[in-house]
mmCIF file of C-alpha atoms and ligand atoms in Angstrom:
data_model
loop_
_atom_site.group_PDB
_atom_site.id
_atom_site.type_symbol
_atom_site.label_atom_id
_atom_site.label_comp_id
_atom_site.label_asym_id
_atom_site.label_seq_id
_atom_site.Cartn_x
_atom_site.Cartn_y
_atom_site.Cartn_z
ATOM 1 C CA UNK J 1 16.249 -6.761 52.813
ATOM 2 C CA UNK J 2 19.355 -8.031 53.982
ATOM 3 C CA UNK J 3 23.343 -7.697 52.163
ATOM 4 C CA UNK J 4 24.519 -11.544 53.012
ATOM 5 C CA UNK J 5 28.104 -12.238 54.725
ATOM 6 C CA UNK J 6 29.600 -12.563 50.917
ATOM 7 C CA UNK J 7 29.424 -9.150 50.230
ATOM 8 C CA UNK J 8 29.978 -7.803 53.680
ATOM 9 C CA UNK J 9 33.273 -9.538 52.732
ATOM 10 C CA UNK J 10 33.977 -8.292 49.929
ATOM 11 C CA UNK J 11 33.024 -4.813 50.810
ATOM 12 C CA UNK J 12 29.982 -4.160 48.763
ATOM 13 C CA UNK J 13 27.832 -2.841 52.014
ATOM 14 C CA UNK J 14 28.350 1.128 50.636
ATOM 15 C CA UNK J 15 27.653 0.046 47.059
ATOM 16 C CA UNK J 16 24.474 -1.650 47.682
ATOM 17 C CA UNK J 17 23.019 0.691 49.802
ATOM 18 C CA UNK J 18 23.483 3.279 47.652
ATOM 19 C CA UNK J 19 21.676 1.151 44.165
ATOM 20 C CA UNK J 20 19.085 0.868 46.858
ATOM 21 C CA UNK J 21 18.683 4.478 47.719
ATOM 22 C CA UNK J 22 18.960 5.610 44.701
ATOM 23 C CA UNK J 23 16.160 3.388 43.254
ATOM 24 C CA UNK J 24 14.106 5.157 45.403
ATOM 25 C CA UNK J 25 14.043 3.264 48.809
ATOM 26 C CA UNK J 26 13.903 5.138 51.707
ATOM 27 C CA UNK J 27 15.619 3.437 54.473
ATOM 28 C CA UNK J 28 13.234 2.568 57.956
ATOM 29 C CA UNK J 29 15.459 0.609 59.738
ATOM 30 C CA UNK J 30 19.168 -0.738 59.247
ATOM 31 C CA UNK J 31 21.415 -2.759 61.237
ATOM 32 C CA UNK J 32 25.146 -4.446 61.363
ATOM 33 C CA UNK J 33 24.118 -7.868 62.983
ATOM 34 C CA UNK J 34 25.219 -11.739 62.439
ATOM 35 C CA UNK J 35 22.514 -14.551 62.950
ATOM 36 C CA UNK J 36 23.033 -17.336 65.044
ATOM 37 C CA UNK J 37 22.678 -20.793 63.705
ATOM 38 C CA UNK J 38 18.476 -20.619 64.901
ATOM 39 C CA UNK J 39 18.205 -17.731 63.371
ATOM 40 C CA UNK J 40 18.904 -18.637 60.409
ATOM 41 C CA UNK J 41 16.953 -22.175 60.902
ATOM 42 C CA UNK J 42 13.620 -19.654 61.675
ATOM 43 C CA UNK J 43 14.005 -17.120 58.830
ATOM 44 C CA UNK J 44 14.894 -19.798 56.059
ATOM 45 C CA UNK J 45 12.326 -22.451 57.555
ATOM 46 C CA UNK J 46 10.398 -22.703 54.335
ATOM 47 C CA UNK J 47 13.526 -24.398 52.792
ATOM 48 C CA UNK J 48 14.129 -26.786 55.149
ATOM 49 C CA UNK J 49 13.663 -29.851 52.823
ATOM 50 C CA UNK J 50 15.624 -28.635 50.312
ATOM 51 C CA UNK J 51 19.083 -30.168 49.687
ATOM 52 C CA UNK J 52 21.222 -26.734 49.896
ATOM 53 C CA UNK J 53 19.380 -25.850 52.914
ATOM 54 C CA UNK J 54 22.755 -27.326 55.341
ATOM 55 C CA UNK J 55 24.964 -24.605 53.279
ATOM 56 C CA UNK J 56 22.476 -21.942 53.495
ATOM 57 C CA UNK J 57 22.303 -21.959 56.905
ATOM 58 C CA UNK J 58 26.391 -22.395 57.361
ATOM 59 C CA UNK J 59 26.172 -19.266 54.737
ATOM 60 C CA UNK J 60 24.461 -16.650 56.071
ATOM 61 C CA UNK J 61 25.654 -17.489 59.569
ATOM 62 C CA UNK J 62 29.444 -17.061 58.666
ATOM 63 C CA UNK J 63 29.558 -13.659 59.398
ATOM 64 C CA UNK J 64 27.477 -10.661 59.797
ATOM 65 C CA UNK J 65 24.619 -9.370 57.731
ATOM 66 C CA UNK J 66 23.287 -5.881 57.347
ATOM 67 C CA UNK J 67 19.052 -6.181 58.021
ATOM 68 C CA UNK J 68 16.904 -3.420 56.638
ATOM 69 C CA UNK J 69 13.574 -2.396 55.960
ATOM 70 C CA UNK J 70 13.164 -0.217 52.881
ATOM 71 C CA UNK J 71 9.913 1.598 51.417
ATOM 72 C CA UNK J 72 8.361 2.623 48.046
ATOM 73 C CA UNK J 73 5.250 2.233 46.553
ATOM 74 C CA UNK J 74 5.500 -1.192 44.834
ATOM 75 C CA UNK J 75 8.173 -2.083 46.721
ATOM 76 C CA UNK J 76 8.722 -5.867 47.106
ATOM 77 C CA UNK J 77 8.494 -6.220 43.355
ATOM 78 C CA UNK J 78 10.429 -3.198 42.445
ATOM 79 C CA UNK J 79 13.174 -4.504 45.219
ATOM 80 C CA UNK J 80 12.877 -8.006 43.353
ATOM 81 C CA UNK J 81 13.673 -5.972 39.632
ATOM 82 C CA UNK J 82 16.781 -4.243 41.584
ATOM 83 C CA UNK J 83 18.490 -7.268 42.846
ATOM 84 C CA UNK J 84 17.795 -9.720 39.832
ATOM 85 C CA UNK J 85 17.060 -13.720 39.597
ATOM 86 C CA UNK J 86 18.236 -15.624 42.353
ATOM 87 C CA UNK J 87 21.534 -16.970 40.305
ATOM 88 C CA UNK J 88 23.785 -14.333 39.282
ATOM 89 C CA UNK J 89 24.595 -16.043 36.031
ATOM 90 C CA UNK J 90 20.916 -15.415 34.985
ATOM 91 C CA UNK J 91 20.507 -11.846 36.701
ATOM 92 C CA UNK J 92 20.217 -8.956 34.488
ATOM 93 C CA UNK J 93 23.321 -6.426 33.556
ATOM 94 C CA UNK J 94 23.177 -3.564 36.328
ATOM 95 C CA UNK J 95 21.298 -5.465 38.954
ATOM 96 C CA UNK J 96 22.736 -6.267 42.387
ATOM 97 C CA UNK J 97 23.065 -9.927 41.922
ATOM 98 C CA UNK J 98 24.634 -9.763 38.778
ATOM 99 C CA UNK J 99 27.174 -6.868 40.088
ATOM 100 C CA UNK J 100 27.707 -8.199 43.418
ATOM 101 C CA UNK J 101 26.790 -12.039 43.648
ATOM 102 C CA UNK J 102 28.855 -15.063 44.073
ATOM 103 C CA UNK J 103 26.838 -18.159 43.129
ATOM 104 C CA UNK J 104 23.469 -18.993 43.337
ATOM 105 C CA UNK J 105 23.940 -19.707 46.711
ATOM 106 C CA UNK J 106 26.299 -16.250 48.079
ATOM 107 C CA UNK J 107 24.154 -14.451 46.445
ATOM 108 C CA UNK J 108 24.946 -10.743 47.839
ATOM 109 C CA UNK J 109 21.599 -9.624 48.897
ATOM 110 C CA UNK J 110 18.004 -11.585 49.774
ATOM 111 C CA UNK J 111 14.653 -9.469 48.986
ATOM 112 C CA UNK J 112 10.871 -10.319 50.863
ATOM 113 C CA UNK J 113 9.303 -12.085 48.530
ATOM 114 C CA UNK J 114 5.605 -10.852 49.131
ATOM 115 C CA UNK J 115 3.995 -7.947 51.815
ATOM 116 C CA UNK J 116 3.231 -10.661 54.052
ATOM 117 C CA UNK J 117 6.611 -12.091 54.812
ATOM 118 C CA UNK J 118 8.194 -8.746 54.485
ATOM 119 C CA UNK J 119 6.228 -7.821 57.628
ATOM 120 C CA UNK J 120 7.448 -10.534 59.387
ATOM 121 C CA UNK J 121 11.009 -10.399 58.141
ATOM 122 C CA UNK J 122 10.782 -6.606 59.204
ATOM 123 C CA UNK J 123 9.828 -7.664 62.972
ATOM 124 C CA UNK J 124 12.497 -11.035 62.793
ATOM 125 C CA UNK J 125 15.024 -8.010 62.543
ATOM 126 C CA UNK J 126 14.052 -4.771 64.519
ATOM 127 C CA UNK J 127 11.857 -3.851 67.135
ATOM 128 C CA UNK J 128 9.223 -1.164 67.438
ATOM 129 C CA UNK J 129 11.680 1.642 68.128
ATOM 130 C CA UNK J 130 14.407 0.949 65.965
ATOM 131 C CA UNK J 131 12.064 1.463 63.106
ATOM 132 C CA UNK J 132 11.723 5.134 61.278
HETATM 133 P P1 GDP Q 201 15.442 -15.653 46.478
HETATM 134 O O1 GDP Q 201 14.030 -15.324 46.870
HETATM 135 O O2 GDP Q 201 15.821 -15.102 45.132
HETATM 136 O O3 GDP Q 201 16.454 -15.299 47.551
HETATM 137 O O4 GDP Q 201 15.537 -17.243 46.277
HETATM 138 P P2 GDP Q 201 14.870 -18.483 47.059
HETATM 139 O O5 GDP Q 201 13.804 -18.027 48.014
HETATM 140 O O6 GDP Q 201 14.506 -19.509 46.033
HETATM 141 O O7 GDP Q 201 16.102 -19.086 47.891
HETATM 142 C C1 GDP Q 201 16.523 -18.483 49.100
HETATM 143 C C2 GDP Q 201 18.031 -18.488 49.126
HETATM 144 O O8 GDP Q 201 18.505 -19.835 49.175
HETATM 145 C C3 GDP Q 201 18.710 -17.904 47.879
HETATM 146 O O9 GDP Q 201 18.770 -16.495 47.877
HETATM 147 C C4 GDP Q 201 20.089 -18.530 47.966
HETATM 148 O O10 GDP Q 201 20.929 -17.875 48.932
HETATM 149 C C5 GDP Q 201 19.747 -19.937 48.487
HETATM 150 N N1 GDP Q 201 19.591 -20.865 47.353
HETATM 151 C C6 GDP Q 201 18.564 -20.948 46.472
HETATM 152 N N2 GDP Q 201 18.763 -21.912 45.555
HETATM 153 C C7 GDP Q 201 19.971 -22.461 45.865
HETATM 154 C C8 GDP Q 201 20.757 -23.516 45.290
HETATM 155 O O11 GDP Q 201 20.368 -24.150 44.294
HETATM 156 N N3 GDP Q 201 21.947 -23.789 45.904
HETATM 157 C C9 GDP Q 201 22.388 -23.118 47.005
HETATM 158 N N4 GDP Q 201 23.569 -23.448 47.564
HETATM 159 N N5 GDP Q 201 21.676 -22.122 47.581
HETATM 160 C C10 GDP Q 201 20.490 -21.791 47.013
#
């Protein structure tokens, strides 16, 4: 997972780790970091065509992120339940994105989307021995 620059901002790091911890995620790895510009290019490279991509990649590199790798059985969908729909508006009452979120676009937190890429966003982030 990572908490995007919107609500490192606003303050929300405490608050969303604890939602996450006590859904049941243990925490494996967790860092205070900013991405540079190719970062962000890499990590979001599957939306390159699309037409917010520019102000994704000016959004998430505007300041830092927190990076983490969580565990639980089931836990890419469960993580997906936690945080709600991608747009706030349509996120359900008590998740992340509807307590936290800006817009569609500063949208508090982002969530692997299947065990494949969570492996590889787990090794974008950390290395071998700053996972637990
Ligand atoms: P997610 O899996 O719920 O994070 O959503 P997606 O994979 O579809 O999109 C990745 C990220 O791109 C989202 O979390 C948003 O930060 C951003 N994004 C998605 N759709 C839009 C949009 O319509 N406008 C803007 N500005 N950003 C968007």
């Amino acid at each position: 997972m990572m908490i995007k620059p919107d609500a490192i901002e606003k303050g929300h790091i405490g608050s969303i780790l604890e939602k996450v911890t006590s859904a049941g995620f243990m925490i494996k790895a967790l860092k205070l970091t900013q991405l540079t510009k190719r970062d962000a290019i890499k990590f979001y490279e599957i939306h390159k065509e699309r037409p917010f991509f520019d102000d994704l990649i000016k959004f998430m590199t505007r300041g830092p992120i927190v990076a983490a790798i969580l565990e639980k059985d089931n836990a890419v969908s469960d993580f997906r339940t936690l945080i709600g729909s991608t747009n706030p508006v349509e996120a359900a009452e008590g998740t992340i994105r509807k307590l936290y979120a800006t817009s569609v676009g500063e949208n508090a937190v982002h969530g692997s989307d299947s065990e494949e890429n969570a492996l590889i966003e787990s090794k974008f982030h950390f290395s071998g021995r700053e996972i637990f």
